Coordinates of C-alpha atoms in Angstrom, one line a residue:
M1 CA 30.0 3.9 -4.1
A2 CA 31.1 5.3 -0.8
D3 CA 34.8 6.4 -0.9
S4 CA 36.6 4.4 1.8
S5 CA 39.5 6.8 1.6
S6 CA 37.5 9.7 3.0
S7 CA 39.7 11.9 5.3
K8 CA 36.8 13.4 7.2
T9 CA 35.8 11.8 10.5
A10 CA 33.3 12.2 13.3
T11 CA 34.2 11.4 16.9
L12 CA 31.8 9.5 19.2
S13 CA 32.5 9.4 22.9
I14 CA 31.0 6.7 25.1
D15 CA 31.9 6.6 28.8
G16 CA 35.2 8.4 28.1
Q17 CA 36.2 6.2 25.2
S18 CA 36.4 8.0 21.8
Y19 CA 35.8 6.3 18.4
D20 CA 36.6 7.9 15.1
L21 CA 34.0 7.2 12.4
P22 CA 34.6 7.9 8.7
M23 CA 32.4 10.6 7.1
Y24 CA 31.5 10.8 3.4
S25 CA 30.3 13.8 1.4
P26 CA 27.7 13.2 -1.3
T27 CA 27.4 15.2 -4.5
A28 CA 24.2 16.7 -3.0
G29 CA 22.7 16.5 0.5
P30 CA 24.1 16.2 4.0
D31 CA 27.3 14.4 4.9
V32 CA 26.9 10.8 6.3
I33 CA 28.7 9.1 9.1
D34 CA 29.8 5.5 8.4
I35 CA 28.8 3.4 11.4
R36 CA 29.3 0.0 9.9
K37 CA 32.1 -0.9 12.3
L38 CA 30.6 0.8 15.3
Y39 CA 29.3 -2.4 16.9
A40 CA 32.6 -4.2 16.4
Q41 CA 34.6 -1.3 17.9
A42 CA 32.2 0.0 20.6
G43 CA 29.7 -2.8 21.2
V44 CA 26.7 -0.5 20.6
F45 CA 24.0 -0.1 17.9
T46 CA 22.3 3.1 16.7
Y47 CA 18.6 3.6 17.2
D48 CA 16.6 5.2 14.4
P49 CA 13.0 4.1 14.1
G50 CA 11.8 4.6 10.5
Y51 CA 15.4 5.0 9.4
T52 CA 14.7 8.8 9.0
S53 CA 18.4 9.6 9.8
T54 CA 20.0 6.6 8.2
A55 CA 21.4 6.2 4.7
S56 CA 20.8 2.5 3.9
C57 CA 22.7 2.7 0.6
D58 CA 24.4 5.0 -1.8
S59 CA 22.6 5.8 -5.1
T60 CA 23.0 7.8 -8.3
I61 CA 19.3 7.6 -9.3
T62 CA 17.1 10.2 -7.5
F63 CA 17.8 13.1 -5.1
I64 CA 15.3 15.0 -3.0
D65 CA 15.9 18.2 -1.1
G66 CA 12.7 18.7 0.8
D67 CA 13.6 22.1 2.2
K68 CA 14.2 23.5 -1.3
G69 CA 11.3 21.5 -2.9
E70 CA 13.7 19.8 -5.3
L71 CA 13.4 16.4 -7.0
L72 CA 16.1 15.3 -9.4
H73 CA 16.2 12.2 -11.6
R74 CA 19.8 11.6 -12.6
G75 CA 20.3 15.3 -12.0
Y76 CA 17.3 16.5 -14.1
P77 CA 14.6 18.4 -12.3
I78 CA 11.2 16.6 -12.3
D79 CA 9.3 19.6 -13.5
Q80 CA 11.4 19.8 -16.7
L81 CA 11.0 16.0 -17.3
A82 CA 7.3 16.1 -16.7
S83 CA 6.8 19.1 -19.0
K84 CA 9.2 18.3 -21.8
S85 CA 9.7 14.6 -21.7
H86 CA 7.4 11.6 -21.5
Y87 CA 7.2 8.5 -19.3
L88 CA 9.2 6.0 -21.4
E89 CA 12.0 8.5 -21.9
V90 CA 12.1 9.0 -18.2
C91 CA 12.2 5.2 -17.8
Y92 CA 15.2 5.0 -20.0
L93 CA 16.9 7.8 -18.0
L94 CA 16.3 6.1 -14.7
L95 CA 17.4 2.7 -16.0
Y96 CA 20.5 3.8 -17.8
G97 CA 21.6 7.1 -16.3
E98 CA 21.4 9.3 -19.4
L99 CA 18.7 10.7 -21.7
P100 CA 18.4 8.6 -24.8
S101 CA 19.2 9.6 -28.4
A102 CA 16.4 9.4 -30.8
A103 CA 17.5 6.0 -32.0
Q104 CA 18.0 4.7 -28.5
L105 CA 14.5 5.9 -27.5
E106 CA 12.9 4.3 -30.5
T107 CA 14.6 1.0 -29.8
F108 CA 13.6 1.1 -26.2
E109 CA 10.0 2.0 -26.9
N110 CA 9.7 -0.8 -29.5
T111 CA 11.1 -3.3 -26.9
I112 CA 8.6 -2.2 -24.3
T113 CA 5.7 -2.2 -26.7
R114 CA 6.4 -5.8 -27.8
H115 CA 6.5 -7.1 -24.2
T116 CA 3.0 -5.8 -23.2
M117 CA 1.1 -9.0 -23.5
I118 CA 1.1 -11.5 -20.7
H119 CA 1.1 -15.2 -20.9
E120 CA -2.4 -16.4 -21.9
Q121 CA -2.4 -19.0 -19.1
M122 CA -2.0 -16.1 -16.5
H123 CA -5.6 -15.2 -17.2
N124 CA -6.6 -18.1 -15.0
F125 CA -4.9 -16.3 -12.0
F126 CA -7.4 -13.4 -12.3
R127 CA -10.3 -15.7 -12.4
G128 CA -9.2 -17.3 -9.1
F129 CA -9.9 -14.1 -7.3
R130 CA -13.3 -13.0 -6.1
R131 CA -14.8 -10.2 -8.3
D132 CA -14.8 -7.8 -5.3
A133 CA -11.1 -8.4 -4.6
H134 CA -9.1 -5.2 -4.4
P135 CA -7.1 -4.7 -7.6
M136 CA -3.9 -4.3 -5.5
A137 CA -4.5 -7.8 -4.0
T138 CA -4.8 -9.1 -7.6
M139 CA -1.6 -7.3 -8.7
V140 CA 0.5 -8.6 -5.8
G141 CA -0.6 -12.2 -6.6
V142 CA -0.2 -11.9 -10.4
V143 CA 3.2 -10.1 -10.4
G144 CA 4.6 -12.5 -7.9
A145 CA 3.4 -15.4 -10.1
M146 CA 5.3 -14.1 -13.1
S147 CA 8.3 -16.0 -12.0
A148 CA 6.4 -19.2 -12.6
F149 CA 6.0 -18.2 -16.3
Y150 CA 9.1 -16.3 -17.2
H151 CA 11.9 -18.7 -16.1
D152 CA 14.4 -17.1 -18.6
S153 CA 14.5 -13.8 -16.6
T154 CA 14.9 -14.9 -13.0
D155 CA 18.6 -15.4 -12.7
I156 CA 19.8 -12.2 -11.0
T157 CA 23.4 -13.0 -11.6
D158 CA 22.9 -12.8 -15.4
A159 CA 23.0 -9.3 -16.8
H160 CA 20.9 -10.2 -19.9
E161 CA 18.2 -11.9 -17.7
R162 CA 18.1 -8.8 -15.5
E163 CA 17.5 -6.7 -18.6
V164 CA 14.8 -8.9 -19.9
A165 CA 13.0 -8.9 -16.5
S166 CA 13.2 -5.1 -16.4
H167 CA 11.6 -4.7 -19.8
R168 CA 8.9 -7.2 -19.0
L169 CA 7.9 -5.6 -15.8
I170 CA 7.7 -2.1 -17.2
A171 CA 5.8 -3.4 -20.2
K172 CA 3.4 -5.8 -18.5
M173 CA 2.5 -3.8 -15.4
P174 CA -0.1 -1.6 -17.2
T175 CA -1.7 -4.7 -18.7
I176 CA -1.9 -6.4 -15.3
A177 CA -3.4 -3.3 -13.7
A178 CA -5.9 -2.9 -16.4
M179 CA -6.9 -6.5 -16.3
A180 CA -7.3 -6.3 -12.5
Y181 CA -9.7 -3.4 -13.1
K182 CA -11.6 -5.1 -15.8
Y183 CA -12.0 -8.2 -13.7
S184 CA -13.3 -6.2 -10.8
I185 CA -16.1 -4.6 -12.8
G186 CA -17.1 -7.8 -14.7
Q187 CA -15.9 -6.7 -18.1
P188 CA -13.8 -8.8 -20.6
F189 CA -10.1 -8.2 -20.7
V190 CA -8.9 -5.9 -23.4
Y191 CA -5.6 -6.8 -25.0
P192 CA -2.8 -4.2 -25.5
R193 CA -2.4 -2.5 -28.8
N194 CA 1.1 -1.9 -30.2
D195 CA -0.1 1.1 -32.2
L196 CA -0.8 3.1 -29.1
P197 CA 1.7 5.0 -26.8
Y198 CA 2.3 3.6 -23.3
A199 CA -0.3 5.8 -21.3
A200 CA -2.9 5.7 -24.1
N201 CA -2.6 1.9 -24.3
F202 CA -3.3 1.7 -20.6
L203 CA -6.4 3.9 -20.8
H204 CA -7.6 1.8 -23.8
M205 CA -7.2 -1.4 -21.9
C206 CA -9.1 0.1 -19.0
F207 CA -12.1 1.7 -20.8
A208 CA -12.5 0.0 -24.2
V209 CA -15.1 -2.7 -24.7
P210 CA -15.5 -5.2 -27.5
A211 CA -18.9 -3.8 -28.5
E212 CA -17.7 -0.4 -29.8
E213 CA -14.7 1.6 -30.7
Y214 CA -12.9 3.6 -28.0
V215 CA -10.6 6.5 -28.9
V216 CA -8.3 7.8 -26.2
D217 CA -8.4 11.6 -25.9
P218 CA -4.8 13.0 -26.2
I219 CA -5.4 15.3 -23.2
L220 CA -6.3 12.3 -21.0
S221 CA -3.4 10.3 -22.4
R222 CA -1.0 13.2 -21.6
A223 CA -2.4 13.5 -18.1
M224 CA -2.0 9.8 -17.5
D225 CA 1.6 9.9 -18.9
R226 CA 2.4 12.7 -16.4
I227 CA 0.9 10.8 -13.5
F228 CA 3.2 7.9 -14.4
T229 CA 6.2 10.2 -14.8
L230 CA 5.7 12.1 -11.6
H231 CA 5.5 8.9 -9.7
A232 CA 8.4 7.1 -11.4
D233 CA 10.8 7.2 -8.5
H234 CA 11.1 9.0 -5.1
E235 CA 14.4 8.0 -3.6
Q236 CA 14.5 5.5 -0.7
N237 CA 10.8 5.6 0.3
A238 CA 9.0 2.7 2.0
S239 CA 8.2 0.6 -1.0
T240 CA 11.6 1.2 -2.7
S241 CA 13.3 0.2 0.5
T242 CA 11.1 -2.9 0.6
V243 CA 12.2 -3.9 -2.9
R244 CA 15.8 -3.4 -2.0
L245 CA 15.4 -5.4 1.2
A246 CA 13.7 -8.2 -0.6
S247 CA 16.3 -8.3 -3.3
S248 CA 19.1 -8.3 -0.8
S249 CA 18.2 -11.9 -0.1
G250 CA 18.7 -12.9 -3.7
A251 CA 15.0 -13.1 -4.5
N252 CA 13.9 -13.1 -8.1
P253 CA 12.9 -9.7 -9.6
F254 CA 9.1 -10.5 -9.8
A255 CA 9.0 -11.4 -6.1
C256 CA 10.9 -8.2 -5.3
I257 CA 8.5 -6.0 -7.3
A258 CA 5.5 -7.9 -5.8
A259 CA 6.9 -6.9 -2.3
G260 CA 7.1 -3.3 -3.4
I261 CA 3.4 -3.4 -4.6
A262 CA 2.4 -4.9 -1.2
C263 CA 4.1 -2.1 0.7
L264 CA 2.7 0.6 -1.7
W265 CA -0.8 -0.6 -0.8
G266 CA -0.5 1.0 2.6
P267 CA -2.7 4.1 3.1
A268 CA 0.3 6.1 4.5
H269 CA 2.2 5.5 1.2
G270 CA 0.4 4.8 -2.1
G271 CA -3.1 5.5 -0.8
A272 CA -2.5 9.2 -0.2
N273 CA -4.6 10.4 -3.2
Q274 CA -7.3 8.0 -2.2
A275 CA -7.4 9.5 1.3
C276 CA -7.6 12.9 -0.4
L277 CA -10.7 11.9 -2.4
Q278 CA -12.3 10.4 0.7
M279 CA -11.8 13.8 2.5
L280 CA -13.4 15.7 -0.4
R281 CA -16.4 13.4 -0.2
E282 CA -16.6 13.8 3.5
I283 CA -16.8 17.6 3.0
G284 CA -19.6 17.0 0.5
T285 CA -20.5 20.4 -0.8
P286 CA -18.5 23.7 -1.3
D287 CA -20.5 25.6 1.4
R288 CA -19.0 23.3 4.1
I289 CA -15.4 24.1 3.2
P290 CA -15.0 26.9 5.8
E291 CA -16.1 24.5 8.5
F292 CA -13.4 22.0 7.5
L293 CA -10.7 24.6 7.1
A294 CA -11.5 25.7 10.7
R295 CA -11.2 22.2 11.9
A296 CA -7.9 21.7 10.1
K297 CA -6.5 24.7 12.0
D298 CA -7.8 23.4 15.4
K299 CA -4.9 21.4 17.0
D300 CA -7.4 19.6 19.2
D301 CA -9.5 18.3 16.2
P302 CA -8.2 15.1 14.6
F303 CA -9.3 16.2 11.2
R304 CA -6.4 16.8 8.8
L305 CA -6.4 18.4 5.4
M306 CA -5.3 15.6 3.1
G307 CA -3.4 16.4 -0.1
F308 CA -1.9 19.6 1.4
G309 CA 1.8 19.8 2.4
H310 CA 4.1 16.8 2.3
R311 CA 6.2 14.9 4.8
V312 CA 9.4 15.3 2.7
Y313 CA 8.8 18.6 1.0
K314 CA 8.8 21.4 3.6
N315 CA 8.5 24.2 1.0
F316 CA 6.4 22.9 -2.0
D317 CA 6.0 19.7 -3.9
P318 CA 7.9 20.2 -7.2
R319 CA 5.6 17.7 -8.9
A320 CA 2.4 19.6 -8.0
K321 CA 2.8 22.4 -10.5
V322 CA 2.9 20.1 -13.5
M323 CA 0.1 17.9 -12.0
K324 CA -2.1 21.0 -11.5
Q325 CA -1.7 21.9 -15.1
S326 CA -2.9 18.5 -16.1
A327 CA -5.7 18.7 -13.6
D328 CA -6.9 22.0 -15.1
E329 CA -6.7 20.6 -18.6
V330 CA -8.7 17.4 -17.7
L331 CA -11.3 19.4 -15.8
D332 CA -11.7 21.8 -18.8
L333 CA -12.1 18.8 -21.1
L334 CA -14.5 16.8 -19.0
G335 CA -16.2 19.5 -16.9
I336 CA -17.0 19.4 -13.2
E337 CA -20.6 20.7 -13.3
D338 CA -22.1 17.3 -12.5
N339 CA -19.4 16.0 -10.1
P340 CA -19.8 17.4 -6.6
T341 CA -16.4 16.0 -5.5
L342 CA -14.6 17.9 -8.1
Q343 CA -16.5 21.0 -7.3
V344 CA -15.4 20.7 -3.7
A345 CA -11.8 20.1 -4.9
K346 CA -11.6 23.3 -7.0
E347 CA -13.2 25.5 -4.3
L348 CA -11.0 24.0 -1.5
E349 CA -7.9 24.6 -3.5
K350 CA -9.0 28.3 -4.0
Q351 CA -9.9 28.9 -0.4
A352 CA -6.8 27.2 1.0
L353 CA -4.5 29.2 -1.2
D354 CA -6.2 32.4 -0.1
D355 CA -5.8 31.5 3.6
D356 CA -2.8 32.9 5.4
Y357 CA -2.8 30.0 7.8
F358 CA -2.0 27.5 5.1
V359 CA 0.2 29.8 3.0
D360 CA 2.4 30.8 5.9
R361 CA 2.9 27.1 6.8
K362 CA 3.5 26.2 3.1
L363 CA 0.6 23.8 3.2
F364 CA 0.1 23.9 -0.6
P365 CA -1.8 21.2 -2.6
N366 CA 0.6 18.4 -3.4
V367 CA 0.8 15.8 -6.2
D368 CA -1.7 13.5 -4.4
F369 CA -4.3 16.2 -4.4
Y370 CA -4.1 16.9 -8.1
S371 CA -3.6 13.2 -9.2
G372 CA -6.7 12.3 -7.2
I373 CA -8.7 15.0 -9.0
I374 CA -7.5 13.8 -12.4
L375 CA -8.3 10.1 -11.7
E376 CA -11.7 11.0 -10.3
A377 CA -12.5 13.0 -13.4
M378 CA -11.5 10.1 -15.6
Q379 CA -14.0 8.0 -13.6
F380 CA -11.5 5.6 -12.2
P381 CA -12.8 4.1 -8.9
M382 CA -10.6 4.9 -5.8
S383 CA -9.6 1.2 -5.7
M384 CA -7.6 1.9 -8.9
F385 CA -5.6 4.9 -7.6
T386 CA -2.9 2.8 -5.9
P387 CA -2.5 0.3 -8.8
I388 CA -2.0 3.3 -11.2
F389 CA 0.7 4.5 -8.7
A390 CA 2.3 1.1 -8.9
V391 CA 2.4 1.2 -12.7
G392 CA 4.3 4.4 -12.6
R393 CA 6.6 3.4 -9.8
T394 CA 7.7 0.1 -11.3
V395 CA 10.6 1.6 -13.2
G396 CA 11.9 3.3 -10.0
W397 CA 11.8 0.0 -8.2
I398 CA 13.6 -1.8 -11.1
S399 CA 16.2 0.9 -11.4
Q400 CA 16.9 0.7 -7.6
W401 CA 16.9 -3.1 -7.8
K402 CA 19.4 -3.1 -10.7
E403 CA 21.7 -0.6 -8.9
M404 CA 21.7 -2.6 -5.7
L405 CA 22.6 -5.8 -7.5
G406 CA 25.6 -4.1 -9.1
D407 CA 26.8 -2.7 -5.8
P408 CA 29.9 -4.6 -4.5
Q409 CA 28.9 -3.6 -1.0
N410 CA 25.5 -5.3 -1.4
K411 CA 24.7 -7.6 1.5
I412 CA 21.5 -9.0 3.0
G413 CA 19.5 -6.5 5.0
R414 CA 19.5 -7.2 8.7
P415 CA 18.4 -4.3 10.9
R416 CA 19.2 -4.4 14.6
Q417 CA 16.8 -3.7 17.5
L418 CA 16.5 -2.1 20.9
Y419 CA 15.2 -5.2 22.8
L420 CA 12.9 -4.3 25.7
G421 CA 11.4 -7.7 26.4
S422 CA 12.0 -10.3 29.1
T423 CA 15.5 -11.6 29.8
Q424 CA 16.1 -15.3 30.0
R425 CA 13.7 -17.3 32.1
D426 CA 12.9 -20.9 32.7
Y427 CA 10.0 -22.8 31.2
V428 CA 7.2 -23.6 33.7
D429 CA 5.1 -26.7 33.2
I430 CA 1.5 -25.9 32.4
E431 CA 0.1 -27.4 35.7
N432 CA 2.3 -25.1 37.7
R433 CA 1.3 -21.8 36.0

């Protein structure tokens, strides 16, 4: 929590009047200026659309240094976690702050595994949607409805109930996402299997059918586990901030996570890898790549090279290296000879990395570029890209939610505004307008 005894201050001058504002130094990142008493002292607000220069909370979970291309979970670099660890171990780390012992991990994995089934009556919710409903619409509705079934884990003031809700959401989100997919393609639901690891279980629920046995390839399972791991948390992004804002009102955990899913649905957030695949399909064939690279360099052309560069990472995306490794493994396993989209992706990656224009500007392929390639190769439809993102991000949302509820400075979110509308005016009767 922010240290109220900080001796550093910043001075703000307004019309000759000076105001001293406390400053705090984090363990990593830039100093922050505490403006909480600014309105009371000076009668002014700050103006920061998008909150890009505002720290809305203090946190010990995730740190990003975009200039260095650094992403740390509880201090551990993401590339180390994605290469040496696996998703449920990263879940434990995010939730509890430390890497688990072997015994702790086994207990945690068993707990998650035995929470994967959903209430049988919830199947009726899926059948209430049209078959052509987007899986994200289904997930928003079903996750929000969980509070109607799991009354014993909605009291946010009870530490045990918060823990149960956390485990349930991490365990059931793959089941809900897989069921949304199965429903959208007209296939029967496949129940979770307790003998399969987390990512393999998700793939089995998505692709198995009752008529024959389906064995999950370990390369595909590992690639899916890495996708979940690399999307587990990303600091105070739009959907995480939405979860925090919703929870600040005292809403139950299922409602808060449903709000995060709704925000993630936006194409500027969770839909980035889908936009990348749409671009690859627009290019169509490898021989057209030079044309589109030229368009990407033309400032007057609205075309943008999706999946290259990143708003946060100004150097390189630290998640991309591990995701590229998985993409190469998956493509080697499944082949790209018959898939024109993947042929374009591989050639576009090669030509862009050989082009000084993109190299000099550090416009390297990011995690969305490679995750889109992997999911396309696995034959997931683009409508499932964002639901898969939501499965991985659930633990980040929950970790941030739990941290916020334990913060003594927690209060309901209430941003201010720069009002530019009409000042007070009198009502005019309709016959006189």
